[in-house]
PDB file of N, CA and C in Angstrom:
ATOM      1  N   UNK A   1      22.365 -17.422   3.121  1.00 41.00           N
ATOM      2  CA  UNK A   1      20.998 -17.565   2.670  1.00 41.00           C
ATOM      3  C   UNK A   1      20.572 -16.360   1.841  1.00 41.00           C
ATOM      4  N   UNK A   2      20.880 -15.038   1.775  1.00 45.00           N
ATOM      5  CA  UNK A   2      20.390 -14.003   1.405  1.00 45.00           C
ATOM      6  C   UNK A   2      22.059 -13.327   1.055  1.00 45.00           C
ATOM      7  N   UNK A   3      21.664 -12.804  -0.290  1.00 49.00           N
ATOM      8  CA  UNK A   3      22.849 -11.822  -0.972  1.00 49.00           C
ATOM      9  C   UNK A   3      23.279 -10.699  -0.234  1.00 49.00           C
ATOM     10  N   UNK A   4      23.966 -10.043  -0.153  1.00 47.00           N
ATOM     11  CA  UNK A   4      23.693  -8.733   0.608  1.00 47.00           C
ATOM     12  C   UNK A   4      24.184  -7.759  -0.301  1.00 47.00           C
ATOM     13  N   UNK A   5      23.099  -7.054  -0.164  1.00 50.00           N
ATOM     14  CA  UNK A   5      23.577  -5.487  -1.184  1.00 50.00           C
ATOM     15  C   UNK A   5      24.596  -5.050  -0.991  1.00 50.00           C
ATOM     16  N   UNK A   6      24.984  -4.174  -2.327  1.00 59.00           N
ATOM     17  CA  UNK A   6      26.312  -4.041  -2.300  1.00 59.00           C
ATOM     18  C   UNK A   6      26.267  -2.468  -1.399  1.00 59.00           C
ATOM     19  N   UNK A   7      24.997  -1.992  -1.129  1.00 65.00           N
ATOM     20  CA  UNK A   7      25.191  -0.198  -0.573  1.00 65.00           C
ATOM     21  C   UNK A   7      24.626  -0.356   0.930  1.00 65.00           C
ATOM     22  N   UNK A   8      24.154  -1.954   1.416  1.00 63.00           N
ATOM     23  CA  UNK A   8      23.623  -2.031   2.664  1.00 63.00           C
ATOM     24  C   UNK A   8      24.373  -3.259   3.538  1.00 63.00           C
ATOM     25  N   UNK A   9      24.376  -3.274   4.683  1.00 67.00           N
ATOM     26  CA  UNK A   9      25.108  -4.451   5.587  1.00 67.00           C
ATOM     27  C   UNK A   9      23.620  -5.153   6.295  1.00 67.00           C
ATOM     28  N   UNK A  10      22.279  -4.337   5.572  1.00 60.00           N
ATOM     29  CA  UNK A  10      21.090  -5.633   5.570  1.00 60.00           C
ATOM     30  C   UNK A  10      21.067  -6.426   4.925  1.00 60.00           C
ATOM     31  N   UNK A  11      20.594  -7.587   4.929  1.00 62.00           N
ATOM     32  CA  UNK A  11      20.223  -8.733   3.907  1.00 62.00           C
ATOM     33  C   UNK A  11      19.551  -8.276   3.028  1.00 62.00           C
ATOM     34  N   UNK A  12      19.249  -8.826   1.992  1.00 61.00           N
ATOM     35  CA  UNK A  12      18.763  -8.342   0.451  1.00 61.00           C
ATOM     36  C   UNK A  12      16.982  -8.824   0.890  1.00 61.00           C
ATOM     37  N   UNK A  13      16.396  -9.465   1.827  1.00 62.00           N
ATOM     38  CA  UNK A  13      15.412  -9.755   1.963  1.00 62.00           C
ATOM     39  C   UNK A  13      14.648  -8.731   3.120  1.00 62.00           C
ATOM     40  N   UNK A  14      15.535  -7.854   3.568  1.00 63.00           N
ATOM     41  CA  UNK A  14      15.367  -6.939   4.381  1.00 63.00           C
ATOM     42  C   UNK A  14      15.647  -5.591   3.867  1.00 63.00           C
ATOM     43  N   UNK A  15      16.119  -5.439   2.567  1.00 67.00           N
ATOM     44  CA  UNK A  15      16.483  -4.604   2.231  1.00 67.00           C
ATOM     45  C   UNK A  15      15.574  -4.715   0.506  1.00 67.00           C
ATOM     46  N   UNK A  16      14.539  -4.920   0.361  1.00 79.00           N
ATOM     47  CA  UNK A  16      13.859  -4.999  -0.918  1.00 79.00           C
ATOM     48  C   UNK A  16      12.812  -3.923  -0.840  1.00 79.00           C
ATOM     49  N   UNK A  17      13.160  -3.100  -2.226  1.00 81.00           N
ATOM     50  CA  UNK A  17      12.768  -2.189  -2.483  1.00 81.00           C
ATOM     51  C   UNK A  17      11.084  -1.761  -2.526  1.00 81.00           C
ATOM     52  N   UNK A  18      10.493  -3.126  -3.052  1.00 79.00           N
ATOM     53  CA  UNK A  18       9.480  -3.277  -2.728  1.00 79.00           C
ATOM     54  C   UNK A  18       8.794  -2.988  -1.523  1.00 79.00           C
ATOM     55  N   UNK A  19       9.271  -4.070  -0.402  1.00 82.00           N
ATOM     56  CA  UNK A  19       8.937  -3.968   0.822  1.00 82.00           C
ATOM     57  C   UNK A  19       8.879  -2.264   1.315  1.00 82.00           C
ATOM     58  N   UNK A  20      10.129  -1.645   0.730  1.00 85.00           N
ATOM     59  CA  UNK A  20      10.219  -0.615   1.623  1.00 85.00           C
ATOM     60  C   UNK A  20       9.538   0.234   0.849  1.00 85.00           C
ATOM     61  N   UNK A  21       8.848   0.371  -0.652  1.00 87.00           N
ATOM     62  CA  UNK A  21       7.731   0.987  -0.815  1.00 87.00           C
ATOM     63  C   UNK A  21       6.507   0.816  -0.600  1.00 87.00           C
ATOM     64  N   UNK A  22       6.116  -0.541   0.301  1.00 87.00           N
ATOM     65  CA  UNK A  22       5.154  -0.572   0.742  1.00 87.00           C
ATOM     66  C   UNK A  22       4.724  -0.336   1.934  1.00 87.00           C
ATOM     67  N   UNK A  23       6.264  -0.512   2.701  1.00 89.00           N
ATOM     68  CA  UNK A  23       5.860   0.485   4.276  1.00 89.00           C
ATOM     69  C   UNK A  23       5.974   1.803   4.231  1.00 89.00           C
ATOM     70  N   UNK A  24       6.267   2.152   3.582  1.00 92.00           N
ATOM     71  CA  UNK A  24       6.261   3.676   3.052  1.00 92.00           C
ATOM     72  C   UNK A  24       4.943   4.027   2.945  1.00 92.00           C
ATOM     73  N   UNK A  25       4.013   3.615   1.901  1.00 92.00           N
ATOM     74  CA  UNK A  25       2.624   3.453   1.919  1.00 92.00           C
ATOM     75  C   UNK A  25       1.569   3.322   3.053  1.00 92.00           C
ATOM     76  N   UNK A  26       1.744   2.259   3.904  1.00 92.00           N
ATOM     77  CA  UNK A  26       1.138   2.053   4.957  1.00 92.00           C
ATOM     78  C   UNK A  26       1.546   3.239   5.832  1.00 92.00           C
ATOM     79  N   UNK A  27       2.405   3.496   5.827  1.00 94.00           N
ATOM     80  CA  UNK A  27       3.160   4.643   6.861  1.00 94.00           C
ATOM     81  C   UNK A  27       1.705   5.570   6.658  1.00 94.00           C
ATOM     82  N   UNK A  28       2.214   6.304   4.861  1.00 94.00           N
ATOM     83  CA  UNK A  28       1.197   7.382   4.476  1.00 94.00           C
ATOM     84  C   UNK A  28      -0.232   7.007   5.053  1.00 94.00           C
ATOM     85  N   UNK A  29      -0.530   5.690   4.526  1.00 92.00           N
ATOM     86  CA  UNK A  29      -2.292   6.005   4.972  1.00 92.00           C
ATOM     87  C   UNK A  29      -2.588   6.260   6.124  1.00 92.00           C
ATOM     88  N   UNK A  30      -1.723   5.631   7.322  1.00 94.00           N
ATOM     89  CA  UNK A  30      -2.030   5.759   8.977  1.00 94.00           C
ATOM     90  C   UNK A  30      -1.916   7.278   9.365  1.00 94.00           C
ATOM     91  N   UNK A  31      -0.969   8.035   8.199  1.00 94.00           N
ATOM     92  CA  UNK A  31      -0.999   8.853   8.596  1.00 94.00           C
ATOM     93  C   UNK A  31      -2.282  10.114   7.923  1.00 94.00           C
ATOM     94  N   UNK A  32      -2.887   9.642   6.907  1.00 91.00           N
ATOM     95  CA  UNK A  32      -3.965  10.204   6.041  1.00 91.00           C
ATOM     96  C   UNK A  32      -5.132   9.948   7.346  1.00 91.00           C
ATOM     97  N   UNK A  33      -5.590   8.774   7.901  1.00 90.00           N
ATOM     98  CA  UNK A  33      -5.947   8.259   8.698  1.00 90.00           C
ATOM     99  C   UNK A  33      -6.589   9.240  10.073  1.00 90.00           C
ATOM    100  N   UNK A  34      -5.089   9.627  10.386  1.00 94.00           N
ATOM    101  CA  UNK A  34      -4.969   9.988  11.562  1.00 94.00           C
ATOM    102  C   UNK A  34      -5.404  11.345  11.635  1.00 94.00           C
ATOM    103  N   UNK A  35      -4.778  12.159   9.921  1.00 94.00           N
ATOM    104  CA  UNK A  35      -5.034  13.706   9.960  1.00 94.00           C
ATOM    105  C   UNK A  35      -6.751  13.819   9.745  1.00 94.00           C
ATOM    106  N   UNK A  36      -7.361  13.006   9.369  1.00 88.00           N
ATOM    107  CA  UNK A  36      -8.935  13.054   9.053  1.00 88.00           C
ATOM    108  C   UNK A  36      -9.400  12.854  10.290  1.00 88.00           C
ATOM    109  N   UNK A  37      -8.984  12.075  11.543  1.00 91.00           N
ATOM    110  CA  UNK A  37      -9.365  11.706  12.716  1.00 91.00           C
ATOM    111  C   UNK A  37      -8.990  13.008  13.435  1.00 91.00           C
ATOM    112  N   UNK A  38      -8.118  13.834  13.022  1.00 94.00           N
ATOM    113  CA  UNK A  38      -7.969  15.393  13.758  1.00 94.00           C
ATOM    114  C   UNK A  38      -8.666  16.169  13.529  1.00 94.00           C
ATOM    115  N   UNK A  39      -9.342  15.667  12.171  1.00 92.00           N
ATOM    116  CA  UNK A  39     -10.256  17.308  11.719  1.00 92.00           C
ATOM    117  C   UNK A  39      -9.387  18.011  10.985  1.00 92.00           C
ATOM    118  N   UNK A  40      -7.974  17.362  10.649  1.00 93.00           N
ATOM    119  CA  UNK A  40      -7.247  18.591   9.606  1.00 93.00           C
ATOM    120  C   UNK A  40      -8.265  18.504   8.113  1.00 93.00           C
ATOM    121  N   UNK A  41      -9.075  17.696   8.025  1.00 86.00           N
ATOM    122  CA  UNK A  41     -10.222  17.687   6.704  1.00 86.00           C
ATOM    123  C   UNK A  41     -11.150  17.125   6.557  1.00 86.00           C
ATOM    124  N   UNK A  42     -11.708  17.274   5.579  1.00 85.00           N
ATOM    125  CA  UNK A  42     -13.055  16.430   5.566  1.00 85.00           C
ATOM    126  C   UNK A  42     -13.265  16.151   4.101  1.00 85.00           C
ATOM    127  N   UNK A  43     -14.255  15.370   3.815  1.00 85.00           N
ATOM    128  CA  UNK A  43     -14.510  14.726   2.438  1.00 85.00           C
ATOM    129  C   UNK A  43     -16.214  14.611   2.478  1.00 85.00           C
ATOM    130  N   UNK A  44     -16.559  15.380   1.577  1.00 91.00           N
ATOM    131  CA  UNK A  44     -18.043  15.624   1.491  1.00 91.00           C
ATOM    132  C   UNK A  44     -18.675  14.209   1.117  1.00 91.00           C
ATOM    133  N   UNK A  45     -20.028  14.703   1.215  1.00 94.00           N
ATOM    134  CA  UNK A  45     -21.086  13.437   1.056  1.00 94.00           C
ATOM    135  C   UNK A  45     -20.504  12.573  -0.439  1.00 94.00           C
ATOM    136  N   UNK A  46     -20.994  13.820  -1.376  1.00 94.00           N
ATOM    137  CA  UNK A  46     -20.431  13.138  -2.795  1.00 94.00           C
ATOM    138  C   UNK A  46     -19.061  12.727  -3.306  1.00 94.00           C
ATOM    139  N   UNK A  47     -17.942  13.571  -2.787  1.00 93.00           N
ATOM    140  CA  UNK A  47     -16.658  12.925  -2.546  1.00 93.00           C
ATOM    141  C   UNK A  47     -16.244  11.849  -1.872  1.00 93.00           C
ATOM    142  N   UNK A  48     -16.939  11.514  -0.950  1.00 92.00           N
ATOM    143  CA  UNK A  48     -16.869  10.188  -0.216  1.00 92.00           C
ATOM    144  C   UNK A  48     -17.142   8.728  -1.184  1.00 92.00           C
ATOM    145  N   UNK A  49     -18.765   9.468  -1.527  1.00 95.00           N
ATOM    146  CA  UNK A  49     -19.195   8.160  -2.456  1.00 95.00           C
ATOM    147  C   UNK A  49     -18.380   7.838  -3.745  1.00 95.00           C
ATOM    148  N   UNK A  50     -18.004   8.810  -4.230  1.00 95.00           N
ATOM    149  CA  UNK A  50     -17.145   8.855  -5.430  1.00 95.00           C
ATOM    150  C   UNK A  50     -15.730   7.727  -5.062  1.00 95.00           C
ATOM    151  N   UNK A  51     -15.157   8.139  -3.852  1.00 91.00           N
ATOM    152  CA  UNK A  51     -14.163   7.523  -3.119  1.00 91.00           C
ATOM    153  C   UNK A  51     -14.228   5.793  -3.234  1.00 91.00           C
ATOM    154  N   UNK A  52     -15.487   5.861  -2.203  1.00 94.00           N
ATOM    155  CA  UNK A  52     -15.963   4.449  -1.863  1.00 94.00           C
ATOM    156  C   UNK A  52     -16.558   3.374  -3.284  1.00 94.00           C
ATOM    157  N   UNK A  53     -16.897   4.675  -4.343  1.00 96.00           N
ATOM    158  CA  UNK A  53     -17.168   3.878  -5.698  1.00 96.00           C
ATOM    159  C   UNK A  53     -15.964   3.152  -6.421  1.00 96.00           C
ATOM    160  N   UNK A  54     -14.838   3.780  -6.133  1.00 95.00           N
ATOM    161  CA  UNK A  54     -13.927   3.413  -6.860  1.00 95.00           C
ATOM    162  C   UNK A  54     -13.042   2.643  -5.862  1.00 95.00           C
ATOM    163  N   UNK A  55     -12.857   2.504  -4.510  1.00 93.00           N
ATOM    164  CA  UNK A  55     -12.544   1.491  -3.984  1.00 93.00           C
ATOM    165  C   UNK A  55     -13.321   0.344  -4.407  1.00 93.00           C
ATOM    166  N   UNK A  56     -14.577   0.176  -4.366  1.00 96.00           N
ATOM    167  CA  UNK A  56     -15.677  -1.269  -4.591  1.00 96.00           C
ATOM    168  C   UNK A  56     -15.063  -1.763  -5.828  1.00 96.00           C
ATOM    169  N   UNK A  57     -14.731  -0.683  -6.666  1.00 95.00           N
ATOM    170  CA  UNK A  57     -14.420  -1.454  -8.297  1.00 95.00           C
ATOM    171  C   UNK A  57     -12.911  -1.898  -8.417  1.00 95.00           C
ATOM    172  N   UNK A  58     -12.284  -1.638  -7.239  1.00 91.00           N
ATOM    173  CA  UNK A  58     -10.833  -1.828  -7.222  1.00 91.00           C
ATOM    174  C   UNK A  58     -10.645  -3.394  -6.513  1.00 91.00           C
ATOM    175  N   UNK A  59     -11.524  -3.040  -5.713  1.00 92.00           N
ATOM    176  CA  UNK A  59     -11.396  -4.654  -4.250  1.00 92.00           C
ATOM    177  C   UNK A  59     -11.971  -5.631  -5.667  1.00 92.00           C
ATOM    178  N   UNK A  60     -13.607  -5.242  -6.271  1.00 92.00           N
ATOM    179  CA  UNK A  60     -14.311  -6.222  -7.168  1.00 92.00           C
ATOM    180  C   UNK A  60     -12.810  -6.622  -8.089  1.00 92.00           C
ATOM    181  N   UNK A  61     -11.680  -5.788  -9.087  1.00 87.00           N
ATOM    182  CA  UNK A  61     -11.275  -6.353  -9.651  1.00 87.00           C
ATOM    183  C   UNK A  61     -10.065  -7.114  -9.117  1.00 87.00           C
ATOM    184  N   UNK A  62      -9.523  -6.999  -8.092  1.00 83.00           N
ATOM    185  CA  UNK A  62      -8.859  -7.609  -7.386  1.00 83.00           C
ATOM    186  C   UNK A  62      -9.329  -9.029  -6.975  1.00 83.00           C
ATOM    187  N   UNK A  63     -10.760  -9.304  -6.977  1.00 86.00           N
ATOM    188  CA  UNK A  63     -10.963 -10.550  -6.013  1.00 86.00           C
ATOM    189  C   UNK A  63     -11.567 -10.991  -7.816  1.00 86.00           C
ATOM    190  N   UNK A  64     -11.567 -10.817  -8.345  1.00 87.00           N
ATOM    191  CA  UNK A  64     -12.120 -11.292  -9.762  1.00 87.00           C
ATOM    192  C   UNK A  64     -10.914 -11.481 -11.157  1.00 87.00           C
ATOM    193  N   UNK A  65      -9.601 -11.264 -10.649  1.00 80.00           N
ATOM    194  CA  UNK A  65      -8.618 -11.777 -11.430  1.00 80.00           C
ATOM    195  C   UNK A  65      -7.916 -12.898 -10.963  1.00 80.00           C
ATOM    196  N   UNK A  66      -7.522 -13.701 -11.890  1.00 79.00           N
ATOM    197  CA  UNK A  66      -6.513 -14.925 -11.935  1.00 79.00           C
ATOM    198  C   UNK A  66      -5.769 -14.525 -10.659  1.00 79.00           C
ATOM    199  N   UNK A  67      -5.516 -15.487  -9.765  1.00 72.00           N
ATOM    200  CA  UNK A  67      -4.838 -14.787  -8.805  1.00 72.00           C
ATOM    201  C   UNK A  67      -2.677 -14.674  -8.854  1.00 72.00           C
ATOM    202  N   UNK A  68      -2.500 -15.846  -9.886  1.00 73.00           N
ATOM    203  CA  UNK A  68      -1.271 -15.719 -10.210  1.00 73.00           C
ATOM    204  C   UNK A  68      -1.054 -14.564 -11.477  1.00 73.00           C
ATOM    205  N   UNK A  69      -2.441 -13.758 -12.172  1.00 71.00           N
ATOM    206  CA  UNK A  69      -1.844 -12.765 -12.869  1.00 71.00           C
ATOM    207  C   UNK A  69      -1.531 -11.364 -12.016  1.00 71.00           C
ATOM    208  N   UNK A  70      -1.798 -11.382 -10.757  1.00 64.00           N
ATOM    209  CA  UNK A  70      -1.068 -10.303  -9.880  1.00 64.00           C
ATOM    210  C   UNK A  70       0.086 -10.452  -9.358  1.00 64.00           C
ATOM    211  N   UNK A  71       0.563 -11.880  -9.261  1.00 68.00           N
ATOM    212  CA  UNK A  71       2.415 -12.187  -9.140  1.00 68.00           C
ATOM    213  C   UNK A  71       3.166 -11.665  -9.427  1.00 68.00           C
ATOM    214  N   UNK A  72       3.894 -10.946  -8.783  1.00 62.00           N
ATOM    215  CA  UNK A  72       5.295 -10.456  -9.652  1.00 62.00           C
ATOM    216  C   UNK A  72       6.637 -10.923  -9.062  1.00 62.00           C
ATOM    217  N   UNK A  73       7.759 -11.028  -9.447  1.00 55.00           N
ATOM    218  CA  UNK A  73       8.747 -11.453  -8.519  1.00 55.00           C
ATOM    219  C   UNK A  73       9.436 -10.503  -7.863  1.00 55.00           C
TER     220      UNK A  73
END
């Protein structure tokens, strides 16, 4: 059912590069997450909003494009 890489004895569907840059990612934020929940930092009033401004315009263009022009294979 699945190719297997030629440098891994995982399946090619377990072994996609993608995937594993996106748990990579999730990894980071839980861990961005966690260091702000310690107090290793903080993010001021206006840095926050700045933050939260440009998330709103990120989610808005996300839920406001074609949804097959974010497809990739």
């Amino acid at each position: 059912m699945y190719v297997d890489d030629d440098d891994s004895t995982v399946p090619a569907a377990w072994n996609d590069p993608a995937r594993n840059a996106m748990d990579q990612m999730l990894e980071n934020m839980k861990n961005f997450k966690d260091s702000a929940q310690a107090g290793h930092f903080s993010v001021s009033e206006s840095g926050g909003e700045s933050l939260l401004q440009m998330l709103r315009r990120l989610a808005d263009y996300v839920t406001s494009v074609d949804p097959g022009a974010l497809d990739q294979r």
